[in-house]
Coordinates of C-alpha atoms and ligand atoms in Angstrom, one line a residue:
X1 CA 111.8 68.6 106.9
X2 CA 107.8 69.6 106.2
X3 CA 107.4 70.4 102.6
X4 CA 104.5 71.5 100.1
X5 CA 104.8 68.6 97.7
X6 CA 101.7 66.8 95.0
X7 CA 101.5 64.1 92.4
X8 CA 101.7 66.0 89.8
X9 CA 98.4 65.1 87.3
X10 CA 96.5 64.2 90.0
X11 CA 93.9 66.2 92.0
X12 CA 93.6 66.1 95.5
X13 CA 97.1 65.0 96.1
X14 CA 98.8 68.0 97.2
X15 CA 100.1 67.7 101.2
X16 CA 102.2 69.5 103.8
X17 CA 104.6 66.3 103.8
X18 CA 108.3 64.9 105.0
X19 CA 110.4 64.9 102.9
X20 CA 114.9 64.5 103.1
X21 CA 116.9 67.3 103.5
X22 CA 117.9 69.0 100.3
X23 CA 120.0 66.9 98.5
X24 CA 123.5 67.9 97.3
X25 CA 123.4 67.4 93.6
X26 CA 120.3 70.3 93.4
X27 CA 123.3 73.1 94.5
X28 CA 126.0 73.5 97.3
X29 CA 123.7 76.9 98.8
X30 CA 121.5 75.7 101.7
X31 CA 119.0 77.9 102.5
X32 CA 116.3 78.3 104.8
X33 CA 113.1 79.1 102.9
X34 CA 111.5 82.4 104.5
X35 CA 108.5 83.0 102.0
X36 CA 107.2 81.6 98.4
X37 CA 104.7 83.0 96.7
X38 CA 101.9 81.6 94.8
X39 CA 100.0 82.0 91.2
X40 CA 97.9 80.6 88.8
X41 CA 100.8 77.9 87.8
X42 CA 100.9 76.8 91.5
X43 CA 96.9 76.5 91.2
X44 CA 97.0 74.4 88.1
X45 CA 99.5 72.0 89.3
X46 CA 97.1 71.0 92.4
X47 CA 94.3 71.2 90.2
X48 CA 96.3 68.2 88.4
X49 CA 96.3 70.3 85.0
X50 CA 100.4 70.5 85.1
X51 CA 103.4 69.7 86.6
X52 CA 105.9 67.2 86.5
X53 CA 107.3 65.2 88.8
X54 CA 111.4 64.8 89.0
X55 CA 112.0 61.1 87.0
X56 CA 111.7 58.4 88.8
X57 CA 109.8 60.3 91.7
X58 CA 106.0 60.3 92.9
X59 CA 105.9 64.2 94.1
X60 CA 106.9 67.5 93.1
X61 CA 108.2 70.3 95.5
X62 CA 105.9 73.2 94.8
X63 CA 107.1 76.8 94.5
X64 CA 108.8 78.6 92.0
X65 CA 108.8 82.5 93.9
X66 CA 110.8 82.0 96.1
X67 CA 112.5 83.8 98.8
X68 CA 115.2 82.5 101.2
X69 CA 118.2 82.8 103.8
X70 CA 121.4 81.3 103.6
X71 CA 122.5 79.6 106.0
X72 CA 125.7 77.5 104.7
X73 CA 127.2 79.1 101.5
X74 CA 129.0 76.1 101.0
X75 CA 132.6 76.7 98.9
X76 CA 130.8 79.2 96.8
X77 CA 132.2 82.7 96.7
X78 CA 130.3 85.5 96.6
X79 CA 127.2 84.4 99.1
X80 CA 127.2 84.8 103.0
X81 CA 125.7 83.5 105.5
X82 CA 122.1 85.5 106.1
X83 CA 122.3 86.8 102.4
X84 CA 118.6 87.3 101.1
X85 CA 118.3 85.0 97.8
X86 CA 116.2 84.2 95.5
X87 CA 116.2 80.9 92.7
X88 CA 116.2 81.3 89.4
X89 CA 113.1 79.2 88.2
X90 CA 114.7 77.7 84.9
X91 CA 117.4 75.4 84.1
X92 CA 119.0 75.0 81.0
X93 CA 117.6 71.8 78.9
X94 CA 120.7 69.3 78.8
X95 CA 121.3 69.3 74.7
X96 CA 121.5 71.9 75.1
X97 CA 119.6 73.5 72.3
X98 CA 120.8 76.7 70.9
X99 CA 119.1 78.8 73.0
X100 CA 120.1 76.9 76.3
X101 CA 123.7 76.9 75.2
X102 CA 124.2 80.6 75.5
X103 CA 121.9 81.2 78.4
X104 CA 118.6 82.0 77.0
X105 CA 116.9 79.4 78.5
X106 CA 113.6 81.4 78.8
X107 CA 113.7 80.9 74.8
X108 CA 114.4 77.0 74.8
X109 CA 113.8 75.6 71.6
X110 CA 113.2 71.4 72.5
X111 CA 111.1 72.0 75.3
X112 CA 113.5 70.0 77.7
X113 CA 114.6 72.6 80.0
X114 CA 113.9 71.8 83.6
X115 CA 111.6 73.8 86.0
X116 CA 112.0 74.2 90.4
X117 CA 108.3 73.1 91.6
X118 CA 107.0 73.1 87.9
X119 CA 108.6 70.5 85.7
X120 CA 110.8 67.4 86.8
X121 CA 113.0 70.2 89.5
X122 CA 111.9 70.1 93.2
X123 CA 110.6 73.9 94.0
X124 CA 111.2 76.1 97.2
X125 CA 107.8 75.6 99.4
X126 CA 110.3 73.9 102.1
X127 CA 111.7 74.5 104.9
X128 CA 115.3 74.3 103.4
X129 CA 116.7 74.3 100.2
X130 CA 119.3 74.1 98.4
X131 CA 120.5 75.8 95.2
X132 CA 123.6 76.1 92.4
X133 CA 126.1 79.4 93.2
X134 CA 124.9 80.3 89.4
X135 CA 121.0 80.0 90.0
X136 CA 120.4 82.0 92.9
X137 CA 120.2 86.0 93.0
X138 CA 121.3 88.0 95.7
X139 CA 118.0 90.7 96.5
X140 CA 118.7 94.3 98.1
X141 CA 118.4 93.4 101.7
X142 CA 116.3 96.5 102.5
X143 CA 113.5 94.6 100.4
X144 CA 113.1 92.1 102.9
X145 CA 110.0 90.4 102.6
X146 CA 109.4 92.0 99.1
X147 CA 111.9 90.0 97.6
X148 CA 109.8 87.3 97.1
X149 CA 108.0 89.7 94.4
X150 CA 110.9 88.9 92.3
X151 CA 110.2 86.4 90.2
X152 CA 106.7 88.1 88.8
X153 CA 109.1 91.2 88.7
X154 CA 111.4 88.4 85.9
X155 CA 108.6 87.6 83.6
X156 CA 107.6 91.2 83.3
X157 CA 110.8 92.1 82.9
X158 CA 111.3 89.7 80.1
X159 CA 108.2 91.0 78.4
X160 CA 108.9 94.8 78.1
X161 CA 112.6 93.2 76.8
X162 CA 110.6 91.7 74.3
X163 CA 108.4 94.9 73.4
X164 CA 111.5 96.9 73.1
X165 CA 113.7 94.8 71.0
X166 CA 110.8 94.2 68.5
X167 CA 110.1 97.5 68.3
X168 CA 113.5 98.6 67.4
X169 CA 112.6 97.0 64.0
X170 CA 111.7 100.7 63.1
X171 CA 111.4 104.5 64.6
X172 CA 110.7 103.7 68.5
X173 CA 109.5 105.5 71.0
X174 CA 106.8 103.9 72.9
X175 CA 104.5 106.5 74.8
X176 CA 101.8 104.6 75.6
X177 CA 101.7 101.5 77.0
X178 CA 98.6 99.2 78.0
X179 CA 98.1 96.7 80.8
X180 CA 95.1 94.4 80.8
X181 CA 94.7 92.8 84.2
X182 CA 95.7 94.4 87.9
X183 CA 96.8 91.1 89.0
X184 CA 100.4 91.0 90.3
X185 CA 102.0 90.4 87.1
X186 CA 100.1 93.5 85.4
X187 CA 100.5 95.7 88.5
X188 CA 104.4 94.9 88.6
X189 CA 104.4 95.4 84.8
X190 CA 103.0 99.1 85.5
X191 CA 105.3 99.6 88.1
X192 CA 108.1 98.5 85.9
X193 CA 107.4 100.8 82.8
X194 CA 107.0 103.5 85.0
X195 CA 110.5 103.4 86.5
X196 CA 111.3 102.4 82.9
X197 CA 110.6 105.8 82.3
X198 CA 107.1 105.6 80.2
X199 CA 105.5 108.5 80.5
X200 CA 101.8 107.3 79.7
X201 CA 100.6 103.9 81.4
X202 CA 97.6 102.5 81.4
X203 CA 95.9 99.4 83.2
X204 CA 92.6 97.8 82.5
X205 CA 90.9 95.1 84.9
X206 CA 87.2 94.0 85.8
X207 CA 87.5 95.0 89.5
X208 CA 85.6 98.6 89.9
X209 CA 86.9 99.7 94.1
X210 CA 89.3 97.8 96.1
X211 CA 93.2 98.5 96.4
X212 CA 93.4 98.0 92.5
X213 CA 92.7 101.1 91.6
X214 CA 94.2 103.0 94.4
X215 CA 97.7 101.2 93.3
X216 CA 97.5 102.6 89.4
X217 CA 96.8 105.6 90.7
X218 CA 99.5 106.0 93.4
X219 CA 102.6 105.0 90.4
X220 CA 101.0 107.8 88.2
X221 CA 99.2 105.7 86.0
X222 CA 95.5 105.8 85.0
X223 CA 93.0 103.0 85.9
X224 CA 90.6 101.5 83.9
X225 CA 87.7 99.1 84.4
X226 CA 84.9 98.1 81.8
X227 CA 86.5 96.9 78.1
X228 CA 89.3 97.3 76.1
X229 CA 87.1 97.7 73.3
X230 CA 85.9 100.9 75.2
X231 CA 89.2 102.5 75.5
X232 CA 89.6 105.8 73.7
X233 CA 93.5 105.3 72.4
X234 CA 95.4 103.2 70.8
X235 CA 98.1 101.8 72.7
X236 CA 102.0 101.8 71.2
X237 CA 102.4 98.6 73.4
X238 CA 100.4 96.3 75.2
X239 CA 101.0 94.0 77.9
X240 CA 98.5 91.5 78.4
X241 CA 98.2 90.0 81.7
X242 CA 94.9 88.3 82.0
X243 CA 94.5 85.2 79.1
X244 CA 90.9 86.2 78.9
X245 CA 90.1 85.5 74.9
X246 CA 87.8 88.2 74.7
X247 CA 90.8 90.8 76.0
X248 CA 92.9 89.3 73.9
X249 CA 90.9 89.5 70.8
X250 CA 89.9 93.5 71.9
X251 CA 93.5 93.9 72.5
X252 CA 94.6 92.7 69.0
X253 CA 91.2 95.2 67.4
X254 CA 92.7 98.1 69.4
X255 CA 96.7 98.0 69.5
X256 CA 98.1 100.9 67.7
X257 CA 99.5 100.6 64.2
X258 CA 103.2 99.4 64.5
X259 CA 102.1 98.5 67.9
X260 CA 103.3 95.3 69.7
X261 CA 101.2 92.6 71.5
X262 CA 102.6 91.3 74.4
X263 CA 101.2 87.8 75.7
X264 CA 102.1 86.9 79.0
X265 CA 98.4 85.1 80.7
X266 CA 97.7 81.8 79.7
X267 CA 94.4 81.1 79.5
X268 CA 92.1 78.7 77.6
X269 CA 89.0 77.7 76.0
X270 CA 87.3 79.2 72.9
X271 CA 87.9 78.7 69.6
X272 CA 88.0 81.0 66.2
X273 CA 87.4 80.4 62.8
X274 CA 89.7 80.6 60.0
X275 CA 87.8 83.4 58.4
X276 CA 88.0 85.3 61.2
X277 CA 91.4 84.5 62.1
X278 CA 91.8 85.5 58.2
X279 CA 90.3 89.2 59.2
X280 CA 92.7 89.6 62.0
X281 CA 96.0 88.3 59.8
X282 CA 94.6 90.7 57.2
X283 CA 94.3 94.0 59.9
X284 CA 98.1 92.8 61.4
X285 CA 99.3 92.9 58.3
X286 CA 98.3 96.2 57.1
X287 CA 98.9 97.9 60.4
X288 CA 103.0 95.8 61.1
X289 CA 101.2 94.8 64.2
X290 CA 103.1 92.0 66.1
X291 CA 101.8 89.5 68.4
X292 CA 103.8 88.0 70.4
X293 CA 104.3 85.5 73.5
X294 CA 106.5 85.8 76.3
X295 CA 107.3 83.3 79.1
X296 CA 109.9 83.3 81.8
X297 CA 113.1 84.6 82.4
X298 CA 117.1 84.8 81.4
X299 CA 119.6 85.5 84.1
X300 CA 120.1 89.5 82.6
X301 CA 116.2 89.8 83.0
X302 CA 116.5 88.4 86.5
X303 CA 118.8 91.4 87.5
X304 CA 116.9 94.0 85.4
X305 CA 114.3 92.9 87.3
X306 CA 116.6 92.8 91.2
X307 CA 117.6 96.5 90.2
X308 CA 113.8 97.6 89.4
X309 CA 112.2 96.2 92.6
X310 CA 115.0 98.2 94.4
X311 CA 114.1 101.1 93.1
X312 CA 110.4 101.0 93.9
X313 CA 108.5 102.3 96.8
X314 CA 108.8 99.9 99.4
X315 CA 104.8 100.4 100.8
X316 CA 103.8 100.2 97.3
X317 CA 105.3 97.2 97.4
X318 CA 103.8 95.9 100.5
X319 CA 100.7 96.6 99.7
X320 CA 100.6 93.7 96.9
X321 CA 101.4 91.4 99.2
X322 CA 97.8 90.8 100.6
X323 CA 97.8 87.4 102.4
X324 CA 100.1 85.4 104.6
X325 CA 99.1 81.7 105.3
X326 CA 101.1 79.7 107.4
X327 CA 102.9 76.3 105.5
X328 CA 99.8 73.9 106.7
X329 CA 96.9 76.4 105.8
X330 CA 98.7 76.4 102.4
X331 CA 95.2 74.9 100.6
X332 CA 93.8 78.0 101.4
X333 CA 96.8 80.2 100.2
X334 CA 95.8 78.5 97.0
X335 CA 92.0 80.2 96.6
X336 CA 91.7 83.4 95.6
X337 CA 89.3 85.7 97.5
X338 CA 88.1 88.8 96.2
X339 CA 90.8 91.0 97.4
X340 CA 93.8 88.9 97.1
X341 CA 96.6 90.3 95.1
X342 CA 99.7 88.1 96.0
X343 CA 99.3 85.9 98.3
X344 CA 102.3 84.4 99.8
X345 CA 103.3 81.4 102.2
X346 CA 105.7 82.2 105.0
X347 CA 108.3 79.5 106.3
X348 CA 110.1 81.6 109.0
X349 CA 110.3 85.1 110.1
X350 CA 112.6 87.9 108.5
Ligands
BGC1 C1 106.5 80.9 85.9 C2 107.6 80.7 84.8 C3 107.4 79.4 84.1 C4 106.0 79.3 83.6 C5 105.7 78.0 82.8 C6 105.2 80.6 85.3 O1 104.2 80.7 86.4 O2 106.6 82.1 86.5 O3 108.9 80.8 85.4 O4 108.3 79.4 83.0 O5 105.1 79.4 84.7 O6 105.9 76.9 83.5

């Protein structure tokens, strides 16, 4: 079967290649992959900045958003045939470290936990694959295509998770929330704390026309381009989406007191010095600001996640998928033009 597969660490390497059929020991599901999309971790990997390839092998399976058809369900109860599924990204390291042992995998604590198309796991970008009864999630079949907005949907899920159990450390109730970056993960993020139920959400990102905007708007939220240093509130919460070091350090300056700093882009580059890192201790400190980071997703964030996707607007939806590219023009799936929100790679039709 064709597959999207590189040398992980090298540039130049990733190929539309053959590769054997799914192998038994990675689950007794065999699906047929319908779409996976791509982000900035897919980018990196080619660009030979991350990745690792399972032991003992040369090339990694890309894909980690994925979004297939069953086609055997194997002796697993619970799946059918035609079922719309989607694979959990993360698998428990084998120590299993605390964290791993009761299912919070997103929160490993050795760093051996196991990724699909991003660390030592074959991902979804081919034409079949196959997955554990336990790892895959079932996605409303009215979402169709959408589904494959899942994942993204997982890590913001995981985030506002985060926001809300930190800030049940005191008196709680969150009004307004901050997104820096319209990207998908920031544009899911609004759409999540909306349906959350947050009455006041607002997203920040350079782009000034295009769909961007249009999307805030159309969830009820209000759009913003230019600085968060410009912004005339203080957020209760941010989520920030973009790993730009300046947004970050605006977002730290501006973040309401008792506020909570959600990391979730991972950038790099810049440094600060330790009297200014001093200055920003100092201001966290006297305002009970917290910083924190958030990567990834536990299995009760996936459905969160399943259940908040099926309650959005389906042509909202749509309208974040931007690009289709076809499994050999998957190079250019890869760049990111102007107007591309998600851009995914489709395997077969719905
Ligand atoms: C994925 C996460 C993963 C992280 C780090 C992200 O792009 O969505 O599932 O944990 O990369 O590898």
């Amino acid at each position: 079967m064709k597959a999207i597969a590189v040398e992980p660490k090298k540039t130049g390497t990733a190929k539309l290649m053959d590769m054997p059929e799914p192998d038994m020991r990675d689950g007794s599901i065999l699906v047929e992959a319908i779409a996976v999309g791509v982000c900035g971790t897919d980018v990196e990997i080619v660009e030979g900045k991350y990745g690792w390839a399972p032991p003992g092998q040369q090339h990694l399976v890309l894909g980690h958003e994925s979004l297939g058809r069953v086609l055997d369900p194997g002796s697993s109860t619970g799946f059918r045939k035609g079922d719309l599924v989607v694979g959990i990204v993360r698998r428990p390291d084998p120590v299993p470290c605390p964290n791993c042992a009761v299912g919070e995998w997103d929160m490993c604590r050795n760093g051996l936990y196991t990724e699909r198309g991003i660390k030592e796991i074959h991902g979804f970008m081919s034409e079949r694959w196959r997955i554990e009864p336990e790892y895959a999630v079932k996605v409303d079949p009215s979402l169709g295509i959408l589904g494959v907005l899942l994942e993204p949907t997982t890590v913001v899920t995981k985030a506002m998770e985060q926001i809300g159990m930190i800030g049940r450390r005191s008196y709680w109730e969150p009004r307004t929330v901050l997104v820096t970056g319209a990207g998908p993960i920031g544009l899911l993020a609004a759409l999540s704390l909306k349906i959350w139920g947050i009455e006041e959400v607002h997203v920040l990102d350079r782009m000034e026309a295009g769909s961007k905007p249009d999307l805030v708007r159309a969830l009820g939220a209000t759009y913003h381009s230019g600085r968060v240093a410009d912004l005339e509130f203080e957020p209760d919460a941010i989520i920030e989406c973009t790993g730009v070091g300046q947004v970050i350090a605006d977002c730290i300056h501006k973040i309401g007191s008792s506020g909570i700093l959600c990391l979730t882009g991972v950038g790099q580059g810049g440094s600060i010095g330790a009297g200014v890192l001093a200055d920003v201790a100092a201001a966290a400190v006297l305002r009970n600001n917290v910083i924190v980071g958030s990567v990834n997703a536990n299995k009760r964030q996936w459905y969160r996640a399943g259940l908040t996707l099926a309650k959005a607007d389906r042509s909202w939806l749509a309208k974040l998928i931007t690009r289709r590219e076809k499994p050999e023009n998957f190079m250019s799936a890869l760049e990111r033009k102007p107007d591309d929100i998600k851009v995914i790679i489709q395997f077969s039709e719905i």
